PDB file of C-alpha atoms in Angstrom:
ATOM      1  CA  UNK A   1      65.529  16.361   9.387  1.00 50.00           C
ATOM      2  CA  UNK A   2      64.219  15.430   6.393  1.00 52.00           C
ATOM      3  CA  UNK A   3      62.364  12.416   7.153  1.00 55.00           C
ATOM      4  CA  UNK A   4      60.818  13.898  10.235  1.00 51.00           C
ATOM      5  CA  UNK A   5      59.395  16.363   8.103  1.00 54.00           C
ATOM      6  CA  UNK A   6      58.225  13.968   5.723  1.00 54.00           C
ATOM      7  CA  UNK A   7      56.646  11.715   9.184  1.00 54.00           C
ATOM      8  CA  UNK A   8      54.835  14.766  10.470  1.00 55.00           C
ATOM      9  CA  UNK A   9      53.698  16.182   7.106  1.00 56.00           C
ATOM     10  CA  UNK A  10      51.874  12.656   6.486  1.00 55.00           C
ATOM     11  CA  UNK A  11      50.741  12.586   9.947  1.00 56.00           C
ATOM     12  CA  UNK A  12      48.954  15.953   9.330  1.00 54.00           C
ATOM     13  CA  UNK A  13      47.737  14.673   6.284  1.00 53.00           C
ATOM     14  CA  UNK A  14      45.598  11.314   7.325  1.00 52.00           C
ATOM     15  CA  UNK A  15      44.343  13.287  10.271  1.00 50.00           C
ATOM     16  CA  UNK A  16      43.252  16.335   8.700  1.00 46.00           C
ATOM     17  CA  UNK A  17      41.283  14.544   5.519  1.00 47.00           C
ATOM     18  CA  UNK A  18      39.245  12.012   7.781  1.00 44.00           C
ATOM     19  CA  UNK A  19      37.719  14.937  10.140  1.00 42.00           C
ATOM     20  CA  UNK A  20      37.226  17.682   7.110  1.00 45.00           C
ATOM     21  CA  UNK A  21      35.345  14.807   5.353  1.00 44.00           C
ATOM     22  CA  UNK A  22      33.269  13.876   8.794  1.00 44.00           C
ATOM     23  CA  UNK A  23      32.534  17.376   9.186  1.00 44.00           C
ATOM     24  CA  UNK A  24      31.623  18.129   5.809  1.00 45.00           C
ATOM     25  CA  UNK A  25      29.528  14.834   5.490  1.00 44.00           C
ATOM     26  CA  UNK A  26      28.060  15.063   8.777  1.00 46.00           C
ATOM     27  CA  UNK A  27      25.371  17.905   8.115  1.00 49.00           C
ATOM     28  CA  UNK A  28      24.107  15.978   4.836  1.00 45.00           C
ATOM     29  CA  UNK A  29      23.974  12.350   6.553  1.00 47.00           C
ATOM     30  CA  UNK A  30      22.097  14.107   9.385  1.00 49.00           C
ATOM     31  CA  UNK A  31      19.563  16.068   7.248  1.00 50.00           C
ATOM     32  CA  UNK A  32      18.823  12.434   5.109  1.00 43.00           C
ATOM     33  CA  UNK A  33      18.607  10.834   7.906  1.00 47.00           C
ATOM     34  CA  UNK A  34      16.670  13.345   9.879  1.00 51.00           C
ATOM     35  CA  UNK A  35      14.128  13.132   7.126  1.00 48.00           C
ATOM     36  CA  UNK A  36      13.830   9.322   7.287  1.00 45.00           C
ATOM     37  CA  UNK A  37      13.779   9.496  10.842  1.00 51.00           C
ATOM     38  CA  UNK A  38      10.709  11.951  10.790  1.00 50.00           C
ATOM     39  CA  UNK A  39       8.726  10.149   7.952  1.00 45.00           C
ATOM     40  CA  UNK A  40       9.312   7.124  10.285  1.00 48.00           C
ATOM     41  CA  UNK A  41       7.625   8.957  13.317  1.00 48.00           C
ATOM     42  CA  UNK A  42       4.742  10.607  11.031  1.00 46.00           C
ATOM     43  CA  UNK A  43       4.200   7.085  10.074  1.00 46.00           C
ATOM     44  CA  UNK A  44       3.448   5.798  13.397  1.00 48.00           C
ATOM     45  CA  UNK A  45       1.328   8.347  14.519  1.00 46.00           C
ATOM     46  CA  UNK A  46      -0.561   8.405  11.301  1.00 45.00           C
ATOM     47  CA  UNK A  47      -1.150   4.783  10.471  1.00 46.00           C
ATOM     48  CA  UNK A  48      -4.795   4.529  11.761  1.00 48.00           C
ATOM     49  CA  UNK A  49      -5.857   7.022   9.080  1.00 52.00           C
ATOM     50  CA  UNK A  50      -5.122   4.608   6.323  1.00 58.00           C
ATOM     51  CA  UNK A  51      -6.610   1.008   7.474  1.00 63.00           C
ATOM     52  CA  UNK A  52      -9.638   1.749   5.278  1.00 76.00           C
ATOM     53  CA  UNK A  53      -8.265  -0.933   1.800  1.00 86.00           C
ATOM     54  CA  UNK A  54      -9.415   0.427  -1.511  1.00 88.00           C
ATOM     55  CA  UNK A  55     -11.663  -2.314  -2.207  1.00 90.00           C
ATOM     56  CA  UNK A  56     -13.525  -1.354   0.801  1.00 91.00           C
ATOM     57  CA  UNK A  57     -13.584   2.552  -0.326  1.00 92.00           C
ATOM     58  CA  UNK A  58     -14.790   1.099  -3.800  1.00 92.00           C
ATOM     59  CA  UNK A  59     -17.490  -0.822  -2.224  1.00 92.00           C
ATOM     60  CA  UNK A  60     -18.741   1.676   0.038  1.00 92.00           C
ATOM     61  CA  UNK A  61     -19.197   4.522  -3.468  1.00 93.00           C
ATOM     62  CA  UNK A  62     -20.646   1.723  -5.041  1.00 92.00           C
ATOM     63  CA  UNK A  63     -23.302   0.647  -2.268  1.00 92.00           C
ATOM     64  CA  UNK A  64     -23.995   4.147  -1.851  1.00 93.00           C
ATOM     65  CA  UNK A  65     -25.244   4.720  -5.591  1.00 92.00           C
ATOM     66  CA  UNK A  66     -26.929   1.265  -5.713  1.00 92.00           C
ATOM     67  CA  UNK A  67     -24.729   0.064  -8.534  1.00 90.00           C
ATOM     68  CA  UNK A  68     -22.503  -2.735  -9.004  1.00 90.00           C
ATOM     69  CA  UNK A  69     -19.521  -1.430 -11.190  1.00 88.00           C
ATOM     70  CA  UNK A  70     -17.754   1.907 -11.662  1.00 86.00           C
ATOM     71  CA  UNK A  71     -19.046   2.162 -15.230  1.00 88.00           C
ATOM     72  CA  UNK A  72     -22.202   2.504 -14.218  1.00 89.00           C
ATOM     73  CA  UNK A  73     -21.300   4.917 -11.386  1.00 88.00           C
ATOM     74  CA  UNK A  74     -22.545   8.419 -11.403  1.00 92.00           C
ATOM     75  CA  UNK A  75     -19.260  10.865 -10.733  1.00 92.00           C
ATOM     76  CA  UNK A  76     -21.410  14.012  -9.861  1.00 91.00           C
ATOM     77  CA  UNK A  77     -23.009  11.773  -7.222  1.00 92.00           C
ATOM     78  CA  UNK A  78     -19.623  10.629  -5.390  1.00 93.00           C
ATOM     79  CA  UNK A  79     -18.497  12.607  -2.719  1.00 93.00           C
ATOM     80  CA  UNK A  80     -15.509  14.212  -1.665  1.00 92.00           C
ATOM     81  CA  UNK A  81     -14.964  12.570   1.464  1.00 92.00           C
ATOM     82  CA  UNK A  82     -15.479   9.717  -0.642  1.00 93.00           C
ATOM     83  CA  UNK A  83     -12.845  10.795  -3.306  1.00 92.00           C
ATOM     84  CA  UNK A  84     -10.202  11.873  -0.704  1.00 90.00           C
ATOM     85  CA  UNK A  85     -10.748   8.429   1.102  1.00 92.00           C
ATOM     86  CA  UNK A  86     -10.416   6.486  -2.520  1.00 92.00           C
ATOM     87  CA  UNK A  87      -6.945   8.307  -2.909  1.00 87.00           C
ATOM     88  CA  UNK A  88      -5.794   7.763   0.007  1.00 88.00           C
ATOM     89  CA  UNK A  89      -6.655   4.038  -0.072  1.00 89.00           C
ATOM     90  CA  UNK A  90      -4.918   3.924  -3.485  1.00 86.00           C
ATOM     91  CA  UNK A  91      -1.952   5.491  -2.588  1.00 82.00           C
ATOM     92  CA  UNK A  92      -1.576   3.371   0.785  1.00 85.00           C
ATOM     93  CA  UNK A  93      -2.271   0.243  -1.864  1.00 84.00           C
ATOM     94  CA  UNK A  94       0.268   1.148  -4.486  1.00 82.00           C
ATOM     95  CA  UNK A  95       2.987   2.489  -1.692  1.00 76.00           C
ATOM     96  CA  UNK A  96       2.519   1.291   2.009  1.00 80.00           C
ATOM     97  CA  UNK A  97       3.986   2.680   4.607  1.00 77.00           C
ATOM     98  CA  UNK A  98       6.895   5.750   4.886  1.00 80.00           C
ATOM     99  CA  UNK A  99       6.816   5.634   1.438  1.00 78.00           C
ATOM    100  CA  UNK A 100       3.252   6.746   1.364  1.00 77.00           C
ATOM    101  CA  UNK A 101       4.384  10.089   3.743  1.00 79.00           C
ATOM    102  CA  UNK A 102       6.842  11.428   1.505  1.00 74.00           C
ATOM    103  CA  UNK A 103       4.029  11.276  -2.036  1.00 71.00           C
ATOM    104  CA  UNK A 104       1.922  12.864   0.572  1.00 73.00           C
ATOM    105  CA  UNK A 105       4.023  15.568   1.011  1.00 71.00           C
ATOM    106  CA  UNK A 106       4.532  15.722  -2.783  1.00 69.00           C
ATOM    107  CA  UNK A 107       1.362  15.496  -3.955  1.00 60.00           C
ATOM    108  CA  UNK A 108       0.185  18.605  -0.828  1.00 60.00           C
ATOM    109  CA  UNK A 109       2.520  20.605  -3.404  1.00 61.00           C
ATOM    110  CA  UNK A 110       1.364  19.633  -6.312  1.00 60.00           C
ATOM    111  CA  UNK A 111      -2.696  20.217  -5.973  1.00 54.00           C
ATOM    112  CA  UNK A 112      -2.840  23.939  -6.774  1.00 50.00           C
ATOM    113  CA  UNK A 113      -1.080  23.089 -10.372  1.00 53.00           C
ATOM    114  CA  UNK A 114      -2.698  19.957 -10.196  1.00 54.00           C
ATOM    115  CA  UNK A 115      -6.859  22.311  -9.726  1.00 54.00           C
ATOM    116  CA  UNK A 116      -5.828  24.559 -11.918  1.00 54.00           C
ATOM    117  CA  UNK A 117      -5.229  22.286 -14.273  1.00 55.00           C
ATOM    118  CA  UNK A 118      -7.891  20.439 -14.140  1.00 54.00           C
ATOM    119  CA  UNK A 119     -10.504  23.642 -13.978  1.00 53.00           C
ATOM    120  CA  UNK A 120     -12.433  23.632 -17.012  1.00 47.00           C
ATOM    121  CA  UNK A 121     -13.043  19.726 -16.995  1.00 50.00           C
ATOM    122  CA  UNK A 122     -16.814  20.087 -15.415  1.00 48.00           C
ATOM    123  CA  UNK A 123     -17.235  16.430 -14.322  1.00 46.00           C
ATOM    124  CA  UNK A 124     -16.021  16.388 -10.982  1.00 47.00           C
ATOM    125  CA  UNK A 125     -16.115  19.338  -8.162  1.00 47.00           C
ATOM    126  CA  UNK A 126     -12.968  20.585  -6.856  1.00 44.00           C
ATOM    127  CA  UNK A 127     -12.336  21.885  -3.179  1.00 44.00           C
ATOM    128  CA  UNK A 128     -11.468  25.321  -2.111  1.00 42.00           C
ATOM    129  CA  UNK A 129      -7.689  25.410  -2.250  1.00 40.00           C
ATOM    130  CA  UNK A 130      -6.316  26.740   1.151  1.00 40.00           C
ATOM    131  CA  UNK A 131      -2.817  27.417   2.130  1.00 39.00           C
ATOM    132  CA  UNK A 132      -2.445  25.703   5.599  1.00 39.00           C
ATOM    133  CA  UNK A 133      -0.963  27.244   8.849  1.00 38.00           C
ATOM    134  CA  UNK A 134       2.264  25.720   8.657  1.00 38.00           C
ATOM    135  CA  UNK A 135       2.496  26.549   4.594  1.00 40.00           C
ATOM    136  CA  UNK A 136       3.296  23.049   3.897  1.00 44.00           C
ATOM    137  CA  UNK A 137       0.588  20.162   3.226  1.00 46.00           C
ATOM    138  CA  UNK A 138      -0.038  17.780   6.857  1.00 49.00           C
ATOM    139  CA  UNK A 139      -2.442  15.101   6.870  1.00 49.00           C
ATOM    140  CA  UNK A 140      -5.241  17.519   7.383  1.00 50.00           C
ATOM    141  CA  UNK A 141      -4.304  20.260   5.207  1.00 69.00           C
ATOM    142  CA  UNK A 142      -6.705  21.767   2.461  1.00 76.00           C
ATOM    143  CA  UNK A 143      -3.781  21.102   0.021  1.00 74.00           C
ATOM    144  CA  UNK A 144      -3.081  17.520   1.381  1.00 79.00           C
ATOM    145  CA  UNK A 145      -7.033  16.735   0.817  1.00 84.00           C
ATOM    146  CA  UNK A 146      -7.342  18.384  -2.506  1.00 82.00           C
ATOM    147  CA  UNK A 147      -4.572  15.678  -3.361  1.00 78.00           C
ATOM    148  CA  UNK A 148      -6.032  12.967  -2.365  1.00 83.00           C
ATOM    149  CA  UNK A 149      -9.670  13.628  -3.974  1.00 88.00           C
ATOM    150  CA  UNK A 150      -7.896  14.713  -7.024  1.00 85.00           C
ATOM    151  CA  UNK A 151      -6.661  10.764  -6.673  1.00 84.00           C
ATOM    152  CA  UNK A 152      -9.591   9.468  -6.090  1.00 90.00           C
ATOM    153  CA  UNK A 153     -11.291  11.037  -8.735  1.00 90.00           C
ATOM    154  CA  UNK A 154      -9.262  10.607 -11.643  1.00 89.00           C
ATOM    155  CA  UNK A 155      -8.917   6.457 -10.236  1.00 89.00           C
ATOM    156  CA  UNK A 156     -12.483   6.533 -10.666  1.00 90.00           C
ATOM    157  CA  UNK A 157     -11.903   8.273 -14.767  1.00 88.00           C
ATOM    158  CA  UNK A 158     -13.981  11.529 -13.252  1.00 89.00           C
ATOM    159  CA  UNK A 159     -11.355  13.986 -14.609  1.00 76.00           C
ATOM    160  CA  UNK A 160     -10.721  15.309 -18.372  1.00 67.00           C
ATOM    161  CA  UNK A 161      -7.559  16.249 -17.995  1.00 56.00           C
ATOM    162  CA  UNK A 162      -5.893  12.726 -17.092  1.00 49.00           C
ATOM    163  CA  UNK A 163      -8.470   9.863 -17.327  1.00 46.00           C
ATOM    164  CA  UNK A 164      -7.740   6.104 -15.828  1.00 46.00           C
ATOM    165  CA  UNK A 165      -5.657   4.145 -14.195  1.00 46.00           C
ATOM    166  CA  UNK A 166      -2.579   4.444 -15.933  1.00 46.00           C
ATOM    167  CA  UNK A 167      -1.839   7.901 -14.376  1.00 45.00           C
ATOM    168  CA  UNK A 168      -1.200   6.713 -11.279  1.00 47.00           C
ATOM    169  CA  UNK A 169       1.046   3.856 -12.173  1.00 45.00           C
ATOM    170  CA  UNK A 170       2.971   6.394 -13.708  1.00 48.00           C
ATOM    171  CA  UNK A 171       3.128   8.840 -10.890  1.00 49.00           C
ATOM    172  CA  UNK A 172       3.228   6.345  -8.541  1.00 50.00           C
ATOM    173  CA  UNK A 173       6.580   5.337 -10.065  1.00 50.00           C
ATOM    174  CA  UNK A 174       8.042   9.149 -10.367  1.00 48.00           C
ATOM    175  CA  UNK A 175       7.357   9.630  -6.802  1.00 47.00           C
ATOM    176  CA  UNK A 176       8.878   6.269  -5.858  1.00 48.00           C
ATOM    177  CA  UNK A 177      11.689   7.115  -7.236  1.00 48.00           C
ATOM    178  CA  UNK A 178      12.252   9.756  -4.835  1.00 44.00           C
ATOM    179  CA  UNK A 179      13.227   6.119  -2.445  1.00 46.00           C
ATOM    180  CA  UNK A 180      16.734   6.224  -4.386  1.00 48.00           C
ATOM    181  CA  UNK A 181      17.689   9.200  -2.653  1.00 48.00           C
ATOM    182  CA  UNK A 182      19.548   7.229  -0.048  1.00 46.00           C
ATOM    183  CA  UNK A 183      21.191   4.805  -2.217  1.00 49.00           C
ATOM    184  CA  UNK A 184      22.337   7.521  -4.991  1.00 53.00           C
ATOM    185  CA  UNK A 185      24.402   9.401  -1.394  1.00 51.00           C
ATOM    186  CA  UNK A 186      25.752   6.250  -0.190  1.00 53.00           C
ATOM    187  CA  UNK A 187      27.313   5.746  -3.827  1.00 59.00           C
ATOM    188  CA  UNK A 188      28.737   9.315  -3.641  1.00 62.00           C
ATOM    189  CA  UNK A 189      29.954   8.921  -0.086  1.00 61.00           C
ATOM    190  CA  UNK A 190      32.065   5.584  -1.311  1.00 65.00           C
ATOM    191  CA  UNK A 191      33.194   7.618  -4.631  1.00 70.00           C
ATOM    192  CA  UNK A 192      34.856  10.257  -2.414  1.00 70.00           C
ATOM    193  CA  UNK A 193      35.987   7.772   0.005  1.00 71.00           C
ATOM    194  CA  UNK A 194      38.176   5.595  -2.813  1.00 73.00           C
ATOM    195  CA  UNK A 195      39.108   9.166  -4.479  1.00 78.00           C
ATOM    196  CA  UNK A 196      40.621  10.255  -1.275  1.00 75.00           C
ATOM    197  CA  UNK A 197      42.246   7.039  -0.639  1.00 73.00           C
ATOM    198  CA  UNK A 198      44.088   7.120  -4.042  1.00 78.00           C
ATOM    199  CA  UNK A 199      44.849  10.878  -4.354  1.00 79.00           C
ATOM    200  CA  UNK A 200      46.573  10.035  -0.645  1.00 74.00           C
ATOM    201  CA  UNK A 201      48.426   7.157  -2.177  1.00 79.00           C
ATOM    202  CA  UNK A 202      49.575   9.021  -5.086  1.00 78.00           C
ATOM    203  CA  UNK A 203      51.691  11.672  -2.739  1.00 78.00           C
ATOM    204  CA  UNK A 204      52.753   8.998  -0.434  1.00 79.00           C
ATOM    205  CA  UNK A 205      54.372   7.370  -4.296  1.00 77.00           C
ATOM    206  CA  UNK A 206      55.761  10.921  -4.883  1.00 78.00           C
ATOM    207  CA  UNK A 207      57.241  11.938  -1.669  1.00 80.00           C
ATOM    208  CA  UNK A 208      59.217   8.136  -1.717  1.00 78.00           C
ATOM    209  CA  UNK A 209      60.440   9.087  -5.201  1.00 77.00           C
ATOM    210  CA  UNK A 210      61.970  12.393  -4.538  1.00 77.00           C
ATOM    211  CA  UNK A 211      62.922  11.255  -1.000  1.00 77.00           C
ATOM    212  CA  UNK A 212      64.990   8.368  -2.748  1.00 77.00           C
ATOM    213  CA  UNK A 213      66.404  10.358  -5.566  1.00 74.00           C
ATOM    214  CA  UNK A 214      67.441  13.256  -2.942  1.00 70.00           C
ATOM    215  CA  UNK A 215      69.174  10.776  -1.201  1.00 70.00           C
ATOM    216  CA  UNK A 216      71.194   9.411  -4.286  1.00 70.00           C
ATOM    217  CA  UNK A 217      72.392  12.569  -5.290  1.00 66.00           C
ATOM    218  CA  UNK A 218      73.960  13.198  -2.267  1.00 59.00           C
TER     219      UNK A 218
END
């Protein structure tokens, strides 16, 4: 009677753990991957918007001004379909691809710190800041194009606030980081996976030992 307990108990036990973990898991894994998924798609559909290289973007401000280096460029002159077309290039050069979706979506959130910030600098003209319909930042979003021509201005140095190119190396890295997402779940998934495996083994251990010294003292 005993042992059929035992059997049935243990039975209950490696049935019960696998689904609770599958069902708990399942929402998370789909959301992540949902999200990958989607950038995937927005990619696609989105991909002629960024053919235009940032050497050709540079070329094109530079032709337009009749000079032949940045340094002797006039930022009051540049404008912002030219900035927002720099940034884009830049961020498309720095991070091709899906990766270049989700600092999109990043950056859409960041421009109304980002103008405000940047108010009182005088050197370059900012955009009206507009909330879109959707209240998040889409490739033709106010919020999404004040990004990019904040870019594409400070690239070109036209900004007080954060001059050069070394600001965007730097953000370009923060946001890339966001990439380890996937990799820092998988290593949680296979934490909980060998913690479940040995908690499991640990009762198995302790239901043999008691079983065994039950049975001796009879």
């Amino acid at each position: 009677m005993v042992k059929l307990i035992v059997l049935i108990f243990l039975a209950m036990l490696f049935q019960a753990r696998p689904a609770n973990a599958q069902m708990g898991m399942t929402p998370l894994r789909q959301g992540f991957e949902g999200q990958v998924g989607t950038a995937e798609a927005t990619n696609q559909e989105k991909s002629e918007n960024h053919e235009a290289s940032l050497d050709d973007v540079l070329a094109e401000i530079l032709s337009s001004q009749q000079v032949e280096s940045t340094d002797q460029m006039d930022c009051g002159n540049v404008l912002d379909d030219q900035f927002e077309r720099l940034g884009d290039a830049w961020m498309e050069t720095m991070h091709p691809g899906k990766s270049h979706e989700y600092m999109e979506r990043m950056m859409a959130r960041l421009s109304a710190l980002d103008s405000l910030a940047g108010e009182d600098s005088g050197q370059a003209r900012l955009p009206a800041l507009e909330r879109s319909d959707s209240g998040q930042g889409g490739e033709d979003s106010a919020s999404l194009r004040s990004s990019h021509i904040t870019m594409g201005q400070r690239y070109l140095g036209c900004r007080n606030d954060l001059r050069g190119r070394g600001w965007h190396t730097s953000m370009m890295g923060m946001m890339g980081g966001w990439g380890g997402y996937g990799g820092s779940m998988t290593g949680l998934w296979s934490f909980w996976l060998v913690s479940w495996v040995l908690v499991n083994i640990l009762l198995i251990a302790l239901i043999r030992y008691f079983w065994k010294k039950g049975s001796s003292t009879k």
